[in-house]
Coordinates of C-alpha atoms and ligand atoms in Angstrom, one line a residue:
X1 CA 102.0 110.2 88.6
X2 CA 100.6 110.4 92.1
X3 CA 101.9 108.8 94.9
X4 CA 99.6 108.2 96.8
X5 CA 97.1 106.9 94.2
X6 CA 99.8 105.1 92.3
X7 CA 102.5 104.1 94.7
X8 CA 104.7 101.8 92.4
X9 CA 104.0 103.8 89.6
X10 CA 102.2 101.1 87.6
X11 CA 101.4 102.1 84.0
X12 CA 99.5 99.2 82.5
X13 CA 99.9 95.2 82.4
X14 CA 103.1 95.0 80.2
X15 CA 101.8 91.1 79.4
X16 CA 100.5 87.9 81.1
X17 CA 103.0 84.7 80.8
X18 CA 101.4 81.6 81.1
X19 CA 103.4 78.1 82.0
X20 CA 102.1 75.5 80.1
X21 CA 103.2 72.1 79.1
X22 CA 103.3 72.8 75.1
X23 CA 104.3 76.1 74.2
X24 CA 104.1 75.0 70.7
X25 CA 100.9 73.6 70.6
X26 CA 98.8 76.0 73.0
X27 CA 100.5 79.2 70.7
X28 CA 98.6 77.4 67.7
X29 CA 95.6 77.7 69.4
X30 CA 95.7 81.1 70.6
X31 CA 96.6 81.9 67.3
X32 CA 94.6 79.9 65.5
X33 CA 91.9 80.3 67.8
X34 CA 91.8 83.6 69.4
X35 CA 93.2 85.1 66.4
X36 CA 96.6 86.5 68.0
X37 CA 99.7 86.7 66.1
X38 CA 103.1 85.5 67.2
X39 CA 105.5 88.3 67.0
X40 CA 108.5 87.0 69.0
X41 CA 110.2 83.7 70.4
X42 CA 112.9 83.1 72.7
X43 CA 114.0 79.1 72.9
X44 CA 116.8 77.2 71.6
X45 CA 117.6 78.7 68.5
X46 CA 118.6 81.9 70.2
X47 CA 120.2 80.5 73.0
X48 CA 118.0 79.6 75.5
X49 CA 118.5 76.6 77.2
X50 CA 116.0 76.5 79.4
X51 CA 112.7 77.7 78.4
X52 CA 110.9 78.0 75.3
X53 CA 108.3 81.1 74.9
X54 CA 106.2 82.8 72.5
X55 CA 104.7 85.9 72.7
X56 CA 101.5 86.4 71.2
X57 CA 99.8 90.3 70.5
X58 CA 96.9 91.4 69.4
X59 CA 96.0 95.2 69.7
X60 CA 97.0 95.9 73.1
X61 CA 97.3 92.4 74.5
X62 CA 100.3 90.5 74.9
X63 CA 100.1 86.7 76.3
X64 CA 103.6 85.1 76.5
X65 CA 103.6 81.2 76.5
X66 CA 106.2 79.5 78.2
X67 CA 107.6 75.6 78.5
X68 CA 110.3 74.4 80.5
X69 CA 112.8 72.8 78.2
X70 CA 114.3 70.8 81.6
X71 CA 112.5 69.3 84.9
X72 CA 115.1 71.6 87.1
X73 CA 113.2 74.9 85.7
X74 CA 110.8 76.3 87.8
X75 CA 108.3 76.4 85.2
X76 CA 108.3 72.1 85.2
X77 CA 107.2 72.4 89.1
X78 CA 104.4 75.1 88.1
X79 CA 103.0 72.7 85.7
X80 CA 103.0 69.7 87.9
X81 CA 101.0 71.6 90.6
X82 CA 98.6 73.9 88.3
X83 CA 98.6 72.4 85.3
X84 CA 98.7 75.2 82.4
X85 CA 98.0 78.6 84.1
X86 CA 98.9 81.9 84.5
X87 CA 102.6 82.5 86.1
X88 CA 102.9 86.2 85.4
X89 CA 100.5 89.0 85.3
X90 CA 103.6 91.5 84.5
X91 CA 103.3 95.8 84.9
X92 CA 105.0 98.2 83.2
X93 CA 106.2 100.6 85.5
X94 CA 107.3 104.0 86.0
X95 CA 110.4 102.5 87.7
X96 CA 111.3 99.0 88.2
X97 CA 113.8 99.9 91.2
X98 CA 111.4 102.3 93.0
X99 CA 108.2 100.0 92.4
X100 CA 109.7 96.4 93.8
X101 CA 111.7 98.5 96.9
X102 CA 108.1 100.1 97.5
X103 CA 106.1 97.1 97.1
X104 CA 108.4 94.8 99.2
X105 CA 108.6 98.0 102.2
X106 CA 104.6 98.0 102.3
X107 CA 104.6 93.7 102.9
X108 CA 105.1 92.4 99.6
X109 CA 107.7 89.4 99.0
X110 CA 110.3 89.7 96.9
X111 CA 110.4 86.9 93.9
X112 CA 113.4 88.6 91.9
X113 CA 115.5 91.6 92.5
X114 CA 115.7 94.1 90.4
X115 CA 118.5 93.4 87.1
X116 CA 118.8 94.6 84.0
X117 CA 118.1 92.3 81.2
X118 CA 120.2 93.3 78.2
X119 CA 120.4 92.0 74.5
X120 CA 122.2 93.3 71.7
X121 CA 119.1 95.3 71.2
X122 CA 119.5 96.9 74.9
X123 CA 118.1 96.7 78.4
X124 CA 115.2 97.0 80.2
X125 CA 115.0 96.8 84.2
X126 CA 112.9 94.0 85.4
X127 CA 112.1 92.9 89.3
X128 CA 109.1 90.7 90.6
X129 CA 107.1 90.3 94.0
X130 CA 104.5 87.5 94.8
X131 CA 100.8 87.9 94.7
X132 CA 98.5 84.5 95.1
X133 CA 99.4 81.3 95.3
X134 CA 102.1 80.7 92.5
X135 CA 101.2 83.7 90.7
X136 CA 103.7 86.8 90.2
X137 CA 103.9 90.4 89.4
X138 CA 106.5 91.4 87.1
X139 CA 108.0 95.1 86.9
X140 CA 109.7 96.4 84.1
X141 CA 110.8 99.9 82.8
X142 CA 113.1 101.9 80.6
X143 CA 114.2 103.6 83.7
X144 CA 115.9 102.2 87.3
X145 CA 117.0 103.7 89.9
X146 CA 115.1 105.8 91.7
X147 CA 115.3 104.4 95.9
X148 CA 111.7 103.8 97.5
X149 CA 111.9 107.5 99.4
X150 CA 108.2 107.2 100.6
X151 CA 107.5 109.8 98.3
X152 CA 108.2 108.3 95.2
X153 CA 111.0 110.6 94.0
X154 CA 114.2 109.7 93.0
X155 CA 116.1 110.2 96.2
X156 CA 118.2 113.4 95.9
X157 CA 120.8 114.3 98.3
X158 CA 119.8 116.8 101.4
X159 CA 121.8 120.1 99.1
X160 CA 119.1 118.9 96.3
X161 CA 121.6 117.1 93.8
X162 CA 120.9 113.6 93.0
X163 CA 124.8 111.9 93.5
X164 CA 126.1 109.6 91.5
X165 CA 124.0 106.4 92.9
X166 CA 120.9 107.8 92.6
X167 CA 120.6 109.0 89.5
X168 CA 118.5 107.5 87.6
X169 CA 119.3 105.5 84.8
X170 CA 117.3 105.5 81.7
X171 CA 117.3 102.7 79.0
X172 CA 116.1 102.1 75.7
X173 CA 115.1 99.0 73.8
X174 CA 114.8 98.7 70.7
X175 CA 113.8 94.5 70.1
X176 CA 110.5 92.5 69.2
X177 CA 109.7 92.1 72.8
X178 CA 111.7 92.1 75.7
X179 CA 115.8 90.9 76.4
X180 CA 116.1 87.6 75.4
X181 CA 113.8 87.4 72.2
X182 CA 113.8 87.3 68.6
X183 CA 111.2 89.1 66.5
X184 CA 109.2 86.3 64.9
X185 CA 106.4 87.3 62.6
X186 CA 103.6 84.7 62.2
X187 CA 99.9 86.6 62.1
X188 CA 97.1 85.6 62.8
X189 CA 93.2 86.6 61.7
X190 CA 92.5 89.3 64.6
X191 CA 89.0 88.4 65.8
X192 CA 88.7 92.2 67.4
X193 CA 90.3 91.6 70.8
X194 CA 91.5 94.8 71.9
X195 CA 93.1 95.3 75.7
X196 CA 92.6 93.4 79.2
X197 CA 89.8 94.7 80.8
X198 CA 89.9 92.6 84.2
X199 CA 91.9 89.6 85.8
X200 CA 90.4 87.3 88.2
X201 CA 92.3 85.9 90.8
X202 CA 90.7 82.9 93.0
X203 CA 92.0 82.6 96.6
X204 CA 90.9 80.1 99.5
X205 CA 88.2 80.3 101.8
X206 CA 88.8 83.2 103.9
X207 CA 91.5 84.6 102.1
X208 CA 89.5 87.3 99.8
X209 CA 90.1 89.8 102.3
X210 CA 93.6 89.2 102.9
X211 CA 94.5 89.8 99.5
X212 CA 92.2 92.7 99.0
X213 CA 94.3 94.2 101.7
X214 CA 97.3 93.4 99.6
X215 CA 96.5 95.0 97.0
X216 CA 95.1 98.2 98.7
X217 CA 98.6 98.6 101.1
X218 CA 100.9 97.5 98.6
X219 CA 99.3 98.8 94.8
X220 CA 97.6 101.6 96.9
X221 CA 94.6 99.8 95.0
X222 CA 90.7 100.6 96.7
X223 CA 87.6 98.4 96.6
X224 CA 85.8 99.3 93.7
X225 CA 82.8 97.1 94.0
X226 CA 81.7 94.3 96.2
X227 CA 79.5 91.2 95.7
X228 CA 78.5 88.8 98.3
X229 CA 77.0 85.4 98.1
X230 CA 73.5 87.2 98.2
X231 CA 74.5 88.3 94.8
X232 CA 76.6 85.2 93.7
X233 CA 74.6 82.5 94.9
X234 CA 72.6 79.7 93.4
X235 CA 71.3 76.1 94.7
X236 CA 75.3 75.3 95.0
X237 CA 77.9 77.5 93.7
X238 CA 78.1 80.7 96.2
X239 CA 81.1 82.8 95.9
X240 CA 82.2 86.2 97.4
X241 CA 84.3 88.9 95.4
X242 CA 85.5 92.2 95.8
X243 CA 86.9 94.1 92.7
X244 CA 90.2 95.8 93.5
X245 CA 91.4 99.0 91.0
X246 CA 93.7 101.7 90.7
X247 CA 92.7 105.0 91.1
X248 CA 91.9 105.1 87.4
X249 CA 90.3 102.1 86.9
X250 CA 92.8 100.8 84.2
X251 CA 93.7 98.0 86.2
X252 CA 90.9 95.7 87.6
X253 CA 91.7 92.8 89.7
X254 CA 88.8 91.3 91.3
X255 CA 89.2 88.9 93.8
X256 CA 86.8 85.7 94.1
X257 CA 86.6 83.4 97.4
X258 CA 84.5 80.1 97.8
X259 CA 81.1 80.7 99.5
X260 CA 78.9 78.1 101.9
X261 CA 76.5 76.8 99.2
X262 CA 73.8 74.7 99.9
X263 CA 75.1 71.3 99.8
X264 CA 77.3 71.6 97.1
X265 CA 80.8 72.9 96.5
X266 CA 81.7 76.8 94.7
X267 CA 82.9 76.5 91.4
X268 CA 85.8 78.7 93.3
X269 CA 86.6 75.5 95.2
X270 CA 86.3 73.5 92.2
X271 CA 89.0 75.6 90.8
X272 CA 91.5 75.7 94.0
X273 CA 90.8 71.9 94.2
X274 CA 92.0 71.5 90.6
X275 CA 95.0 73.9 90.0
X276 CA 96.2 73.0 93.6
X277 CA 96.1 76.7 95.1
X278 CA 94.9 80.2 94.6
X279 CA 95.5 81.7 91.3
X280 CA 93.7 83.8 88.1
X281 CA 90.7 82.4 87.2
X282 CA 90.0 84.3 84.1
X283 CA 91.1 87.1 82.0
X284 CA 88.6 89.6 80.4
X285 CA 89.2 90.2 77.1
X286 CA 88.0 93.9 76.0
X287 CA 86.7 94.5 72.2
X288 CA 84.4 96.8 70.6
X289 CA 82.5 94.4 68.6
X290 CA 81.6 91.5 70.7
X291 CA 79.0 90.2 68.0
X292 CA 81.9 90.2 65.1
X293 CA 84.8 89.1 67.9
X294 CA 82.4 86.5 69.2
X295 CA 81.0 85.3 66.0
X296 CA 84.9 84.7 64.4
X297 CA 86.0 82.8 68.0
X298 CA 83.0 80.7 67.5
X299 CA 83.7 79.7 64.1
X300 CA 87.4 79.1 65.3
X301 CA 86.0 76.3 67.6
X302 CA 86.4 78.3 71.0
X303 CA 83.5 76.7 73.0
X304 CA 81.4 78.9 75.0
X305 CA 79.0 78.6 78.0
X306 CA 75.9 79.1 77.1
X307 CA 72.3 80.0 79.6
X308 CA 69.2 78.8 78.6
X309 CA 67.1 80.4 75.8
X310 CA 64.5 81.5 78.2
X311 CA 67.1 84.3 79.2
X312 CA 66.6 86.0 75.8
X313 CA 63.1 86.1 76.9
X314 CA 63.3 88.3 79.7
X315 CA 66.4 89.9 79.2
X316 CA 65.3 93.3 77.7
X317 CA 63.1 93.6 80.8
X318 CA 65.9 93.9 82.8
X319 CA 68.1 95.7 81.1
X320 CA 66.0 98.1 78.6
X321 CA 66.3 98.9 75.0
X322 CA 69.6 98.3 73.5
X323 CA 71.4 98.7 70.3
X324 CA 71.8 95.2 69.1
X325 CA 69.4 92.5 67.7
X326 CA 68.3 90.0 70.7
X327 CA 67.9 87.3 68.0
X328 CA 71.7 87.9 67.3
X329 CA 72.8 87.9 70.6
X330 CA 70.6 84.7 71.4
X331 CA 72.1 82.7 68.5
X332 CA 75.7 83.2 70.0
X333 CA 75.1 83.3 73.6
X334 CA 75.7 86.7 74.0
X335 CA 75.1 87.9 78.1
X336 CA 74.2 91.5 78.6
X337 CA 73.6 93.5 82.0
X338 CA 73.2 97.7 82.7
X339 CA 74.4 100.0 85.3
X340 CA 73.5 103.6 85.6
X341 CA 76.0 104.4 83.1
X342 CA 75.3 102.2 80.1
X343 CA 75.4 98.1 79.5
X344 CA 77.5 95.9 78.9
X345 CA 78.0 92.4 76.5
X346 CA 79.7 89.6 78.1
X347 CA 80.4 85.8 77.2
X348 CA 82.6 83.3 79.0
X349 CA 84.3 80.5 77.9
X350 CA 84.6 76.6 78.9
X351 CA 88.0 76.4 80.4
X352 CA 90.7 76.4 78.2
X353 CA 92.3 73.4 79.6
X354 CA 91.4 70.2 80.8
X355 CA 91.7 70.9 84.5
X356 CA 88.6 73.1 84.8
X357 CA 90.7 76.0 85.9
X358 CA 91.1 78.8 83.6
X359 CA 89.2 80.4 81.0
X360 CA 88.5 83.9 78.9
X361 CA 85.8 86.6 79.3
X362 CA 85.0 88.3 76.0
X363 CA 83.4 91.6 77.0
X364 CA 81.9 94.9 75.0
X365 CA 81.5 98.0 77.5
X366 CA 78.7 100.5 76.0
X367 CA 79.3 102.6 79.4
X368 CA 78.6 100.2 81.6
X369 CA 81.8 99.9 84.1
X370 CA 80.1 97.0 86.1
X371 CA 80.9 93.1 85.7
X372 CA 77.3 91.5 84.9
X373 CA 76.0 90.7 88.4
X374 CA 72.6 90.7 86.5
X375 CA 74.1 87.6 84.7
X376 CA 75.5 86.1 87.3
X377 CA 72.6 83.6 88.5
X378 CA 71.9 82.6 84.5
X379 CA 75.5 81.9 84.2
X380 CA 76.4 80.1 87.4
X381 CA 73.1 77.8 86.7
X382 CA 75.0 77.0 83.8
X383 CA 78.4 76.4 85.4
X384 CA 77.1 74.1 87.9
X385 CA 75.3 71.9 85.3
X386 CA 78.9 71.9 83.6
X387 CA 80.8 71.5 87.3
X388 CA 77.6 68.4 87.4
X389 CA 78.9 66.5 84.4
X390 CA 82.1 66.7 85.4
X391 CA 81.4 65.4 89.2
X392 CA 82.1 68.3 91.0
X393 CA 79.4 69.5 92.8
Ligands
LIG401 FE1 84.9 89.0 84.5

C-alpha cells in the first residue's frame, strides 16, 4: 500500500457502531426493516457487564448496535447528548499500531491506545482516535506492531534486522465477529443492500474546512468534489460540503456545514441543534437494484422523502435516456442524476429516529461517481417542508 496515498494503511470500514437507547428493539428494525441479519451478540450472557451489542451484516455491511447496560458507561452519556447516533465509523487496517501512532503524529487525538482484544477464539489489535464531535475512528488488524517510521515500514534496526520489539506480530481470529462476541444466527430477508458507499458527517458553522483538513493531513484523504451554497441552496436550507476520499475512492466522507439561508435555518443546523454537536448525518447504502432494494424497504415500512411528482416530468430532460421505467421510479420516489460517466439512483429516508438527526441513503451507481447535486434542490424543497412541520425553519 502506498504511503503517501494511504498513510494509516486503511483497508475498508471494518463496521459502524451506533449507541442507542434499545439495542434490542432498534436490531428488530434493522432487521426487520432493512433486511440485515444478526450474526453476533456480545451482552450479559457472555459476560458482559456493561454493554449489550448486536452486530447486524448484510453483504458487505456491518452495523453494530450498542446499549449501555449501566449509567457509568460512556455509551449512557452519548445517548443523553445525541440521542441514538453513530459512535464508531471503525477501519480495518493494515496495522493498528502503525495507523493510531501515525494518525495521532499528523494531529489526531488519541481515544484508545492500541491493545489486543483476545477471546478464546484469538486476538485482534484494536486502537481509536477522534474525528467530529463524539464520533470515533476505530482501527483494527490481524497484525500490530509496526512503529509510525514516517515511511510506513515496520521499523527495522540501522544493520536491516527488525529486533525483537519491532517485529511485527501477526494474529488470527477465528470468531463471529470481533473479541468479545458470540456468533448468533438470526437472518433476515436481504433487501439487496450491498456495501457503504459514503458517510456524511455534519460539523458547525465554519468548521467544514477544519475537518476537511483533518482528514487530508491525517488519512492523507484529498478533496474529491466541492459544493457550495450556490449548488445547495433553496429559499432556507443552504449548506456547504466538500467530499473527502482516499486515493481510491473506496472511502468517501463528505463533510456538510450550515450555510446563511434566507431567513431560515440549514437543515445542517437543524441537525447540530438536535444531536447536540457535529456528527454523521447519513450513511449511503450501495446496491445494485435500487428498484427491487427500494421496493422491499418500502413494503417493510421504511418511510422515505419524497419530491413532488412534477420532478418525474422533467427529469429525463436533464438527465437523458436511462434504463429504467420513469413510471416505476415515480411510484417509489426514486431520485436520479448524471455525470459524464453514467447516472446514478438515489432515495433518502425520514430520519430514523425521533430527533431529526440521522437517516440512510439508498443509492444505485450506473457509472455515475457523483452525489446527485442535480437532486439537490427537489430534495431540500422537500426537507424543508418536513424541517416546516416540525418547527424548524
Ligand atoms: Fe449521500
Amino acid at each position: 500500500m502506498n504511503q503517501e496515498l494511504n498513510p494509516l494503511g486503511l483497508k475498508k470500514i471494518h463496521h459502524v457502531e451506533f449507541y442507542v437507547g434499545n439495542a434490542k428493539q432498534a436490531e428488530f428494525y434493522y432487521r426487520k426493516a432493512f433486511g440485515f441479519s444478526r450474526v453476533a451478540y456480545s451482552g450479559l450472557e457472555t459476560g458482559n457487564r456493561e454493554t449489550t451489542s448486536y452486530v447486524l451484516r448484510q453483504n458487505r455491511v456491518n452495523f453494530v448496535l450498542t446499549t449501555p447496560l449501566v449509567p457509568e458507561h460512556p455509551a449512557a452519556e452519548h445517548i443523553k447528548q445525541h440521542g441514538d447516533g453513530v459512535r464508531d465509523i471503525a477501519f480495518q487496517v493494515e496495522d493498528a499500531d502503525h495507523a493510531y501512532n501515525e494518525a495521532v503524529k499528523r494531529g489526531a487525538k488519541g481515544v484508545i491506545e492500541p491493545r489486543d482484544l483476545t477471546d478464546e477464539n484469538g486476538s485482534v489489535r484494536h486502537a481509536a482516535i477522534a474525528t467530529y464531535g463524539d464520533t470515533i475512528h476505530s482501527f483494527y488488524s490481524y497484525v500490530a506492531g509496526g512503529k509510525a517510521t514516517g515511511n510506513g515500514n515496520v521499523s527495522v534496526a540501522s544493520d536491516g534486522a527488525a529486533t525483537a520489539a519491532q517485529q511485527e506480530r501477526v494474529y488470527a481470529y477465528s470468531g463471529a465477529f470481533l473479541p468479545g462476541f458470540i456468533e448468533q444466527l438470526v437472518p433476515g430477508e436481504d433487501v439487496g443492500i450491498q456495501l457503504v458507499d459514503h458517510i456524511v458527517g455534519n460539523v458547525e458553522l465554519g468548521k467544514m474546512n477544519y475537518w476537511c483538513d483533518f482528514y487530508r493531513d491525517v488519512m492523507g484523504f484529498e478533496r474529491y468534489i466541492t459544493f457550495d451554497d450556490k449548488d445547495i441552496s433553496t429559499e432556507y436550507s443552504a449548506l456547504m460540503s466538500i467530499v473527502m476520499s482516499d486515493g481510491q475512492h473506496n472511502i468517501k466522507f463528505p463533510i456538510n456545514e450550515p450555510a446563511e439561508g434566507k431567513g431560515g435555518k440549514s437543515q445542517i443546523q437543524e441537525y447540530i441543534d438536535f444531536y447536540g454537536s457535529a456528527g454523521a448525518q447519513h450513511i449511503a447504502l450501495l446496491c445494485k437494484d435500487i428498484l427491487h432494494t427500494v421496493g422491499k424497504l418500502q413494503a417493510n415500512g421504511i418511510e422515505f422523502l419524497r419530491v413532488p411528482d412534477t420532478y418525474y416530468e422533467e427529469v429525463l430532460d436533464r438527465v437523458g435516456p436511462i434504463d429504467e421505467d420513469i413510471a416505476d421510479l415515480q411510484r417509489l420516489g426514486i431520485l436520479v442524476d448524471r455525470d459524464d460517466e453514467g447516472y446514478l439512483l438515489q432515495i433518502f429516508t425520514k430520519p430514523v429516529e425521533d430527533r431529526p438527526t440521522v437517516f440512510f441513503e439508498i443509492l444505485q451507481r450506473k457509472g455515475c461517481k457523483g452525489f446527485g447535486k442535480g437532486n439537490f434542490k427537489a430534495l431540500f424543497v422537500s426537507i424543508e417542508e418536513e424541517q416546516r412541520r416540525r418547527g424548524n425553519l
